[in-house]
CSV table of C-alpha atoms in Angstrom, one decimal:
chain,number,residue,atom,x,y,z
A,298,MET,CA,-0.2,0.0,0.1
A,299,ALA,CA,2.7,2.5,1.1
A,300,SER,CA,4.3,1.7,-2.1
A,301,THR,CA,1.6,2.3,-4.8
A,302,THR,CA,1.1,5.7,-2.7
A,303,ARG,CA,4.2,6.6,-3.1
A,304,THR,CA,4.2,5.5,-6.8
A,305,GLN,CA,1.1,7.4,-7.7
A,306,GLN,CA,2.3,10.1,-6.4
A,307,LEU,CA,5.7,10.8,-8.0
A,308,TRP,CA,3.4,9.5,-11.4
A,309,LEU,CA,0.4,12.3,-10.9
A,310,GLY,CA,3.3,15.2,-10.0
A,311,ARG,CA,5.4,14.7,-13.1
A,312,TYR,CA,2.5,13.9,-15.6
A,313,VAL,CA,0.6,17.5,-14.3
A,314,ASP,CA,4.7,18.9,-14.9
A,315,ALA,CA,4.8,17.3,-18.5
A,316,GLU,CA,1.0,19.2,-19.2
A,317,TRP,CA,2.4,22.3,-17.7
A,318,PHE,CA,5.7,22.1,-20.0
A,319,GLY,CA,3.4,21.1,-22.3
A,320,GLU,CA,1.2,24.5,-22.5
A,321,LEU,CA,4.6,26.3,-22.0
A,322,ALA,CA,5.8,24.5,-24.9
A,323,GLU,CA,2.8,25.4,-26.9
A,324,GLN,CA,3.1,28.7,-26.0
A,325,ALA,CA,6.6,29.1,-27.4
A,326,MET,CA,6.1,27.4,-30.6
A,327,ALA,CA,3.0,30.1,-31.0
A,328,THR,CA,4.9,33.1,-30.4
A,329,GLY,CA,8.9,31.8,-31.7
A,330,ASP,CA,10.1,32.5,-28.0
A,331,ARG,CA,11.4,29.7,-26.3
A,332,GLN,CA,13.0,31.5,-23.6
A,333,PRO,CA,10.4,31.3,-20.7
A,334,LEU,CA,10.3,27.5,-21.8
A,335,VAL,CA,13.6,27.1,-21.2
A,336,ALA,CA,13.7,29.4,-18.5
A,337,ALA,CA,11.3,27.0,-16.2
A,338,MET,CA,12.8,23.5,-17.5
A,339,GLU,CA,16.4,24.9,-16.2
A,340,ARG,CA,14.1,26.2,-12.7
A,341,TYR,CA,12.5,22.7,-12.6
A,342,HIS,CA,16.5,20.9,-13.2
A,343,ASP,CA,17.6,22.9,-10.1
A,344,LEU,CA,15.0,21.8,-8.0
A,345,TYR,CA,14.2,18.2,-9.0
A,346,GLU,CA,17.9,17.0,-10.9
A,347,ASP,CA,15.0,16.0,-13.2
A,348,ALA,CA,15.8,16.1,-17.3
A,349,VAL,CA,12.6,17.7,-19.8
A,350,LEU,CA,13.5,17.7,-23.5
A,351,VAL,CA,10.8,19.7,-25.8
A,352,VAL,CA,10.3,18.4,-29.5
A,353,ASP,CA,8.0,19.6,-32.2
A,354,ALA,CA,5.8,18.2,-34.9
A,355,GLY,CA,8.4,16.4,-36.5
A,356,GLY,CA,10.0,15.3,-34.0
A,357,ALA,CA,12.9,18.0,-33.9
A,358,GLU,CA,14.7,19.2,-30.6
A,359,PHE,CA,13.3,22.4,-29.4
A,360,ALA,CA,14.4,22.2,-25.9
A,361,ASN,CA,16.9,20.1,-23.9
A,362,ILE,CA,18.0,20.0,-20.3
A,363,GLY,CA,20.0,17.3,-19.2
A,364,VAL,CA,17.5,14.6,-21.7
A,365,ASP,CA,20.5,11.9,-23.7
A,366,THR,CA,18.8,12.2,-27.1
A,367,GLY,CA,20.6,9.3,-28.7
A,368,ASP,CA,19.1,6.6,-26.2
A,369,PRO,CA,16.5,4.2,-27.9
A,370,ALA,CA,14.4,4.7,-25.6
A,371,VAL,CA,14.0,8.1,-25.1
A,372,ALA,CA,13.3,8.4,-29.1
A,373,ASP,CA,10.8,5.6,-28.6
A,374,ALA,CA,9.0,7.2,-26.1
A,375,VAL,CA,9.0,10.4,-28.0
A,376,ALA,CA,8.0,8.9,-30.8
A,377,ALA,CA,4.6,7.7,-29.0
A,378,ALA,CA,4.0,10.9,-28.0
A,379,ARG,CA,4.1,12.7,-31.2
A,380,SER,CA,2.0,9.5,-32.6
A,381,ASN,CA,-0.8,11.2,-29.6
A,382,ARG,CA,0.3,7.8,-27.7
A,383,HIS,CA,0.7,8.6,-23.5
A,384,SER,CA,2.8,7.4,-21.7
A,385,THR,CA,1.8,3.1,-20.5
A,386,GLY,CA,5.7,2.0,-19.3
A,387,PHE,CA,5.9,3.6,-15.2
A,388,PRO,CA,5.0,0.7,-13.0
A,389,HIS,CA,1.9,1.1,-10.9
A,390,ARG,CA,4.1,0.4,-7.9
A,391,LEU,CA,7.7,1.3,-7.6
A,392,ARG,CA,10.2,-1.9,-6.3
A,393,THR,CA,13.8,-1.6,-4.5
A,394,TRP,CA,15.1,-3.2,-7.8
A,395,ASP,CA,13.7,-1.2,-10.5
A,396,PRO,CA,15.2,1.2,-12.3
A,397,ASP,CA,16.6,4.8,-11.2
A,398,SER,CA,15.1,7.0,-13.5
A,399,LEU,CA,11.7,6.7,-15.6
A,400,MET,CA,10.4,8.5,-18.5
A,401,ILE,CA,7.2,10.4,-18.5
A,402,ALA,CA,5.9,11.7,-22.9
A,403,ARG,CA,2.9,13.1,-23.6
A,404,PRO,CA,1.9,15.3,-26.4
A,405,ILE,CA,1.7,18.8,-27.0
A,406,GLY,CA,-1.5,20.0,-29.0
A,407,SER,CA,-5.3,19.1,-27.9
A,408,GLY,CA,-7.8,16.6,-30.0
A,409,MET,CA,-5.9,15.1,-32.7
A,410,GLN,CA,-3.4,17.6,-33.4
A,411,VAL,CA,-0.2,17.0,-32.1
A,412,GLU,CA,2.0,19.7,-32.9
A,413,GLY,CA,5.2,18.2,-30.5
A,414,ALA,CA,6.1,16.2,-27.3
A,415,VAL,CA,7.2,16.8,-23.7
A,416,LEU,CA,9.2,14.1,-21.8
A,417,ILE,CA,10.7,14.2,-18.1
A,418,GLU,CA,13.2,11.6,-17.4
A,419,THR,CA,12.7,11.7,-14.0
A,420,SER,CA,14.5,10.3,-10.9
A,421,THR,CA,13.0,7.1,-8.5
A,422,VAL,CA,15.8,7.0,-6.3
A,423,GLN,CA,14.2,9.8,-3.4
A,424,ALA,CA,10.9,7.8,-3.8
A,425,LYS,CA,12.5,4.4,-3.6
A,426,ARG,CA,13.9,5.4,0.1
A,427,ASP,CA,10.8,6.9,1.3
A,428,ILE,CA,9.4,3.8,0.1
A,429,THR,CA,12.0,1.6,2.2
A,430,ASP,CA,11.9,4.4,4.8
A,431,ARG,CA,8.0,3.5,5.0
A,432,TRP,CA,8.9,-0.6,5.2
A,433,ALA,CA,11.4,-0.6,7.9
A,434,LEU,CA,9.0,1.9,9.7
A,435,MET,CA,6.2,-0.3,9.4
A,436,THR,CA,8.4,-3.8,9.5
A,437,LEU,CA,10.0,-2.3,12.7
A,438,GLY,CA,6.3,-1.1,14.5
A,439,MET,CA,5.2,-4.6,13.0
A,440,TRP,CA,8.0,-6.4,15.1
A,441,THR,CA,7.7,-3.7,18.9
A,442,ALA,CA,3.9,-4.9,18.2
A,443,LEU,CA,4.6,-8.2,17.8
A,444,ALA,CA,7.4,-8.4,21.0
A,445,LEU,CA,5.0,-6.2,23.2
A,446,PHE,CA,2.4,-9.1,22.3
A,447,ALA,CA,4.3,-12.2,22.8
A,448,GLY,CA,5.4,-10.2,26.0
A,449,LEU,CA,2.1,-10.1,26.9
A,450,ALA,CA,0.8,-13.6,25.8
A,451,LEU,CA,3.6,-15.0,27.9
A,452,ALA,CA,3.2,-13.3,30.9
A,453,LEU,CA,-0.8,-13.7,30.6
A,454,SER,CA,0.4,-17.4,29.9
A,455,ARG,CA,2.2,-17.5,33.1
A,456,TRP,CA,0.1,-16.2,35.0
A,457,VAL,CA,-2.5,-18.7,34.3
A,458,LEU,CA,-0.1,-21.7,34.9
A,459,ARG,CA,1.4,-20.7,37.5
A,460,PRO,CA,-1.9,-22.4,39.5
A,461,LEU,CA,-1.5,-25.6,37.7
A,462,GLU,CA,2.2,-25.6,38.6
A,463,ARG,CA,1.0,-25.5,42.0
A,464,LEU,CA,-1.2,-28.0,41.6
A,465,SER,CA,1.0,-29.8,39.9
A,466,GLN,CA,3.1,-29.4,42.7
A,467,SER,CA,0.7,-30.0,45.6
A,468,VAL,CA,-0.8,-33.7,44.2
A,469,ALA,CA,3.1,-35.0,43.8
A,470,THR,CA,2.8,-33.9,47.5
A,471,LEU,CA,0.4,-35.7,48.2
A,472,THR,CA,1.0,-38.8,46.3
A,473,ASP,CA,4.2,-38.5,48.2
A,474,THR,CA,2.5,-39.3,51.7
A,475,LEU,CA,-0.5,-41.3,50.2
A,476,PRO,CA,0.8,-45.2,51.3
A,477,ASN,CA,2.4,-47.2,48.6
A,478,PRO,CA,3.4,-44.6,45.9
A,479,VAL,CA,3.2,-45.6,42.6
A,480,SER,CA,6.8,-44.6,40.7
A,481,GLY,CA,8.0,-44.8,37.3
A,482,PRO,CA,5.9,-43.4,34.1
A,483,PRO,CA,2.2,-42.7,33.7
A,484,PRO,CA,0.2,-44.6,31.6
A,485,THR,CA,0.1,-44.4,27.9
A,486,SER,CA,-3.6,-43.4,27.4
A,487,ILE,CA,-2.9,-40.9,29.6
A,488,MET,CA,-0.3,-39.0,27.4
A,489,ARG,CA,-1.9,-40.3,24.4
A,490,GLN,CA,-5.1,-38.0,25.3
A,491,TYR,CA,-3.6,-34.5,26.8
A,492,ASP,CA,-1.1,-33.2,25.2
A,493,GLY,CA,0.1,-29.1,25.3
A,494,PRO,CA,2.1,-26.9,28.0
A,495,PRO,CA,5.0,-28.7,30.1
A,496,GLU,CA,2.6,-27.4,32.8
A,497,VAL,CA,-0.7,-29.2,31.9
A,498,ARG,CA,1.5,-32.4,31.0
A,499,GLU,CA,3.3,-32.6,34.4
A,500,LEU,CA,-0.2,-32.3,36.5
A,501,ALA,CA,-1.7,-35.4,34.5
A,502,ARG,CA,1.5,-37.2,35.0
A,503,SER,CA,1.0,-36.1,38.4
A,504,PHE,CA,-2.3,-36.6,38.7
A,505,ASP,CA,-2.0,-39.8,37.0
A,506,ALA,CA,0.7,-40.4,39.6
A,507,MET,CA,-1.8,-39.9,42.6
A,508,ALA,CA,-5.0,-41.9,41.0
A,509,MET,CA,-3.5,-45.2,40.8
A,510,ALA,CA,-2.1,-43.8,44.5
A,511,VAL,CA,-5.4,-43.9,45.7
A,512,ALA,CA,-6.4,-46.7,44.3
A,513,ASP,CA,-3.6,-48.3,45.5
A,514,ALA,CA,-4.2,-47.4,48.9
A,515,VAL,CA,-8.1,-48.2,48.6
A,516,GLU,CA,-7.3,-51.7,47.6
A,517,ALA,CA,-5.2,-51.8,50.1
A,518,GLN,CA,-7.7,-50.7,52.9
A,519,ARG,CA,-10.6,-53.0,51.7
A,520,GLN,CA,-7.5,-56.1,51.7
A,521,LEU,CA,-6.5,-55.1,55.3
A,522,VAL,CA,-10.1,-55.4,56.7
A,523,ALA,CA,-10.9,-58.1,54.6
A,524,ASP,CA,-7.8,-59.9,56.5
A,525,THR,CA,-8.3,-59.1,59.2
A,526,ALA,CA,-11.8,-60.4,58.9
A,527,HIS,CA,-10.7,-63.1,58.1
A,528,ALA,CA,-7.8,-63.6,60.1
A,529,ILE,CA,-10.4,-62.8,63.1
A,530,ARG,CA,-13.4,-65.3,61.9
A,531,ASN,CA,-11.2,-68.2,62.4
A,532,PRO,CA,-10.7,-68.0,66.3
A,533,LEU,CA,-13.6,-65.9,66.7
A,534,ALA,CA,-15.6,-69.7,65.2
A,535,ALA,CA,-13.2,-71.7,67.6
A,536,LEU,CA,-14.4,-69.3,70.3
A,537,ALA,CA,-17.5,-70.5,69.2
A,538,ILE,CA,-17.3,-74.0,69.3
A,539,ARG,CA,-15.3,-74.1,72.6
A,540,LEU,CA,-18.4,-71.9,74.2
A,541,GLU,CA,-21.3,-74.4,72.1
A,542,SER,CA,-19.0,-77.6,74.1
A,543,LEU,CA,-19.0,-75.8,77.3
A,544,LYS,CA,-23.0,-75.5,77.1
A,545,PRO,CA,-23.9,-79.0,78.6
A,546,VAL,CA,-21.6,-78.2,81.9
A,547,ILE,CA,-22.9,-74.8,82.9
A,548,PRO,CA,-23.9,-74.6,86.7
A,549,ASP,CA,-28.2,-73.0,85.7
A,550,GLN,CA,-27.0,-69.9,88.0
A,551,SER,CA,-24.2,-68.9,85.1
A,552,ALA,CA,-26.9,-69.8,82.4
A,553,HIS,CA,-27.9,-66.6,81.4
A,554,THR,CA,-24.2,-65.2,81.4
A,555,PHE,CA,-23.3,-67.7,79.2
A,556,ARG,CA,-26.0,-67.0,76.9
A,557,ARG,CA,-25.0,-63.0,76.7
A,558,ALA,CA,-21.0,-64.2,75.9
A,559,SER,CA,-22.6,-66.6,72.8
A,560,SER,CA,-24.5,-63.3,71.8
A,561,GLN,CA,-21.9,-61.1,71.8
A,562,VAL,CA,-19.5,-63.9,70.4
A,563,ASP,CA,-22.2,-63.8,67.3
A,564,ARG,CA,-22.6,-60.4,67.3
A,565,LEU,CA,-19.0,-59.6,66.5
A,566,ALA,CA,-19.2,-62.0,63.9
A,567,ALA,CA,-22.2,-60.2,62.0
A,568,VAL,CA,-20.3,-57.2,62.6
A,569,LEU,CA,-17.2,-58.3,60.6
A,570,ASP,CA,-19.2,-60.1,58.3
A,571,GLY,CA,-20.4,-55.8,58.2
A,572,LEU,CA,-17.1,-54.5,57.4
A,573,LEU,CA,-16.4,-57.2,54.9
A,574,ARG,CA,-19.7,-56.5,52.8
A,575,LEU,CA,-18.8,-52.3,54.1
A,576,ALA,CA,-15.2,-52.6,52.2
A,577,VAL,CA,-16.6,-54.2,49.3
A,578,ALA,CA,-19.4,-52.0,48.5
A,579,GLU,CA,-17.0,-48.5,49.1
A,580,THR,CA,-14.5,-49.9,46.2
A,581,PRO,CA,-15.1,-47.3,43.5
A,582,GLU,CA,-16.1,-48.6,40.6
A,583,GLY,CA,-14.2,-46.4,38.9
A,584,PHE,CA,-11.1,-48.5,39.8
A,585,ARG,CA,-12.1,-51.5,38.3
A,586,PRO,CA,-11.1,-52.7,34.4
A,587,VAL,CA,-14.0,-52.8,32.5
A,588,PRO,CA,-14.9,-55.7,30.0
A,589,HIS,CA,-13.9,-54.2,26.5
A,590,ASP,CA,-16.4,-56.2,25.2
A,591,SER,CA,-19.7,-54.8,26.9
A,592,ASP,CA,-21.0,-51.6,25.2
A,593,TRP,CA,-22.9,-51.3,29.0
A,594,PRO,CA,-22.1,-51.3,33.0
A,595,SER,CA,-23.7,-54.5,33.6
A,596,CYS,CA,-27.4,-54.0,33.8
A,597,CYS,CA,-30.3,-55.6,35.4
A,598,ASP,CA,-34.1,-55.2,35.3
A,599,ALA,CA,-35.1,-53.3,39.0
A,600,VAL,CA,-38.8,-54.6,38.4
A,601,ARG,CA,-37.9,-58.2,38.1
A,602,VAL,CA,-35.3,-58.0,40.8
A,603,VAL,CA,-37.6,-56.3,43.4
A,604,ALA,CA,-40.5,-58.5,42.7
A,605,ASP,CA,-37.8,-61.4,43.7
A,606,ARG,CA,-36.8,-59.8,46.8
A,607,VAL,CA,-40.2,-58.7,47.9
A,608,GLU,CA,-41.7,-62.2,47.3
A,609,ALA,CA,-38.3,-64.1,49.4
A,610,TRP,CA,-38.8,-62.2,52.3
A,611,GLY,CA,-43.0,-62.8,52.7
A,612,VAL,CA,-41.9,-65.2,54.9
A,613,ALA,CA,-40.2,-63.2,57.3
A,614,PHE,CA,-42.7,-59.8,57.0
A,615,GLU,CA,-45.5,-61.9,58.3
A,616,ARG,CA,-43.9,-64.0,60.7
A,617,ALA,CA,-43.3,-60.2,62.4
A,618,GLY,CA,-46.5,-59.6,61.6
A,619,MET,CA,-46.4,-57.2,58.5
A,620,ASP,CA,-47.1,-56.2,55.4
A,621,VAL,CA,-45.3,-56.4,52.5
A,622,ALA,CA,-45.8,-55.4,48.4
A,623,ALA,CA,-44.4,-54.4,45.4
A,624,VAL,CA,-45.8,-51.6,43.3
A,625,VAL,CA,-44.3,-51.7,40.5
A,626,PRO,CA,-44.7,-50.9,36.8
A,627,ASP,CA,-45.9,-52.8,33.9
A,628,GLY,CA,-43.4,-54.2,31.9
A,629,GLU,CA,-39.0,-54.1,32.4
A,630,VAL,CA,-37.6,-51.1,34.6
A,631,GLU,CA,-33.5,-51.3,32.9
A,632,VAL,CA,-30.4,-49.9,35.7
A,633,ALA,CA,-27.3,-49.5,34.9
A,634,ALA,CA,-25.9,-51.3,37.7
A,635,PRO,CA,-25.1,-55.3,38.4
A,636,GLU,CA,-28.5,-57.2,39.6
A,637,ASP,CA,-26.2,-58.8,43.3
A,638,ALA,CA,-25.9,-54.7,44.0
A,639,LEU,CA,-29.5,-54.3,43.7
A,640,MET,CA,-30.5,-57.2,46.3
A,641,GLN,CA,-28.3,-56.5,48.8
A,642,ILE,CA,-29.4,-53.1,48.9
A,643,LEU,CA,-32.5,-54.2,49.0
A,644,ASP,CA,-32.0,-57.2,51.3
A,645,VAL,CA,-30.9,-54.5,54.1
A,646,LEU,CA,-33.7,-51.8,53.3
A,647,LEU,CA,-36.4,-54.8,53.6
A,648,SER,CA,-34.6,-56.3,56.7
A,649,ASN,CA,-34.5,-52.8,58.5
A,650,SER,CA,-37.9,-52.2,58.0
A,651,CYS,CA,-39.0,-55.7,58.9
A,652,ARG,CA,-36.9,-55.3,62.0
A,653,TYR,CA,-37.9,-52.2,62.8
A,654,ALA,CA,-40.9,-50.7,61.6
A,655,GLY,CA,-43.2,-52.9,63.6
A,656,ALA,CA,-46.1,-54.9,64.5
A,657,GLY,CA,-48.8,-53.9,61.9
A,658,ALA,CA,-46.9,-52.0,59.7
A,659,ARG,CA,-47.2,-52.3,56.5
A,660,THR,CA,-43.8,-51.7,54.0
A,661,GLU,CA,-44.0,-51.0,49.6
A,662,VAL,CA,-41.4,-51.2,47.4
A,663,ARG,CA,-42.0,-48.9,44.7
A,664,VAL,CA,-40.6,-48.5,41.5
A,665,HIS,CA,-40.7,-45.5,38.7
A,666,GLY,CA,-38.3,-45.6,35.8
A,667,GLY,CA,-37.2,-42.5,33.4
A,668,THR,CA,-34.8,-41.4,31.3
A,669,ARG,CA,-32.3,-40.0,33.0
A,670,TRP,CA,-33.2,-42.1,36.7
A,671,VAL,CA,-34.5,-45.2,37.9
A,672,THR,CA,-36.0,-44.8,41.6
A,673,VAL,CA,-36.6,-47.8,44.0
A,674,SER,CA,-38.2,-46.9,46.9
A,675,VAL,CA,-39.3,-48.2,50.4
A,676,ILE,CA,-41.7,-47.0,51.6
A,677,ASP,CA,-43.2,-48.2,55.6
A,678,ASP,CA,-45.7,-46.6,58.4
A,679,GLY,CA,-43.7,-48.0,61.0
A,680,VAL,CA,-42.7,-46.4,64.5
A,681,GLY,CA,-40.0,-44.4,62.2
A,682,VAL,CA,-37.2,-42.3,64.0
A,683,ALA,CA,-36.7,-38.9,64.9
A,684,GLU,CA,-36.2,-36.5,62.4
A,685,PRO,CA,-32.6,-35.2,64.0
A,686,GLU,CA,-31.3,-38.7,63.9
A,687,LEU,CA,-32.3,-38.8,59.6
A,688,ASP,CA,-28.6,-37.8,58.2
A,689,LYS,CA,-27.0,-39.9,60.9
A,690,LEU,CA,-28.3,-43.4,59.8
A,691,THR,CA,-25.9,-44.2,57.0
A,692,THR,CA,-23.3,-43.1,59.3
A,693,ARG,CA,-21.2,-46.5,60.4
A,694,PHE,CA,-22.3,-48.2,63.8
A,695,TYR,CA,-25.0,-45.5,64.2
A,696,ARG,CA,-28.4,-47.3,65.7
A,697,GLY,CA,-30.8,-45.0,66.0
A,698,SER,CA,-33.4,-44.5,69.9
A,699,SER,CA,-36.0,-46.5,68.8
A,700,ALA,CA,-33.7,-49.2,67.4
A,701,THR,CA,-34.1,-52.8,68.4
A,702,PRO,CA,-31.4,-54.7,70.5
A,703,GLY,CA,-28.8,-56.8,67.4
A,704,GLY,CA,-28.3,-54.7,65.2
A,705,SER,CA,-24.5,-54.4,63.9
A,706,GLY,CA,-25.4,-50.1,62.5
A,707,LEU,CA,-23.8,-51.7,59.2
A,708,GLY,CA,-26.7,-52.0,57.5
A,709,LEU,CA,-28.0,-48.6,55.5
A,710,PRO,CA,-23.6,-47.7,55.3
A,711,ILE,CA,-23.3,-50.9,53.2
A,712,ALA,CA,-26.7,-49.9,51.1
A,713,ALA,CA,-24.8,-46.0,50.4
A,714,ALA,CA,-21.6,-47.1,50.1
A,715,LEU,CA,-22.5,-49.8,47.1
A,716,ALA,CA,-25.5,-47.4,45.3
A,717,GLN,CA,-22.8,-44.5,45.4
A,718,ARG,CA,-20.4,-46.9,44.0
A,719,HIS,CA,-22.9,-47.6,40.9
A,720,GLN,CA,-23.5,-43.6,40.3
A,721,GLY,CA,-26.1,-43.6,42.4
A,722,GLU,CA,-27.4,-42.4,45.9
A,723,LEU,CA,-29.5,-43.5,48.9
A,724,THR,CA,-31.7,-40.9,51.0
A,725,VAL,CA,-33.6,-41.3,54.1
A,726,GLY,CA,-36.1,-39.8,54.7
A,727,LEU,CA,-39.9,-39.6,56.7
A,728,THR,CA,-43.1,-40.0,55.9
A,729,VAL,CA,-46.6,-38.8,57.1
A,730,PRO,CA,-48.1,-39.6,59.4
A,731,GLN,CA,-45.7,-41.8,60.4
A,732,GLY,CA,-42.8,-44.1,59.3
A,733,LEU,CA,-40.3,-44.7,57.2
A,734,HIS,CA,-39.3,-43.6,53.5
A,735,ILE,CA,-35.8,-44.5,52.1
A,736,THR,CA,-35.7,-43.3,47.7
A,737,VAL,CA,-32.2,-45.1,45.7
A,738,ARG,CA,-31.7,-43.5,42.7
A,739,LEU,CA,-29.3,-45.4,39.7
A,740,PRO,CA,-29.2,-44.3,37.2
A,741,ALA,CA,-30.9,-45.9,34.0
A,742,ARG,CA,-29.2,-48.1,31.4
A,743,ALA,CA,-31.0,-45.3,28.3
A,744,SER,CA,-29.3,-42.5,29.9
């Protein structure tokens, strides 16, 4: 743009000058006095250092200041102007390698009557220097702006990535404090999926190492609970056998104490079994490999599972003087959870209702299917619990004030852990006027 503008400015200025010399030459040819024309040409040459040539209609030199008439290019330009053709050899834009001088020629006269020609040989050195200076200035400005924006971008990127660096350091520090930290390169799947600045890659590696360490810690915790439960169960079973063998020789006055000791042994065995099931339930599903040949997680029909468990618990409810029923929709309601997990959850909820709702209570198990979630509700009109105790019922070893003796306080925590493990949730509420309403929400297969 700068080159084109400067070139057009030079061409237009010299073309206007050529018209002016044409008018002076026309007057000089009419009067025969060349002195005003020659004086103007000399002043012009002194001012711009450009050469000027004027010829008459026959091509003879009329006035000349600095033009080499022996140059073939000059002869061609003059001949074209005498043929009433204006100069067309001027470039659209000047470049640094173009000639240092260019010619502009135009005819003298008006209309079709040509009385001669004017030629101006102008220097392009200053124009090319101006163009070079403008390009240099523009280049300097561009590089300055580029450096400025690059500096701002660098400062902004460092400001944005600084929290990532600190987070990566915190994650690495946290990973070092976990038991059995995982060392070595991160899994290749992470490196294939994520790329970018070093801070992001480092954060991905640190997070991956932490995830693996957490997985190992969770597995170690579960294994510790399982090993502890198994290790204690054998001596506990031996103790129960020994107590049973002592039963015939226990005096009558000590029978009550013996029965209490036996019941405590049984309760301890139930607690160990509950801890073992809770450890398995609390193992995150994400740490377990998903079969490659399965497009869906393990699914089951909630309607069928509910009907099966209600039928299985019917006898226990009947013996307790209670009523249990399944309120389910027609057809299948697919839930994205394994059948054994849903069965364990229902067994816990139906067991609690059978144990604590009280004689004469009615329990309903309802299934509601949606596009994203499947809701299974266990509702009874029994004695219920006090409202302040609702949030504590899913706490380990917590037993409500109205609970009957014999429980371990691990049933609802196990059910809640199973629901959470399969991306669901368990909530406990009250029914009106009395009773308990426990809702389990699990993802629907369609979601």
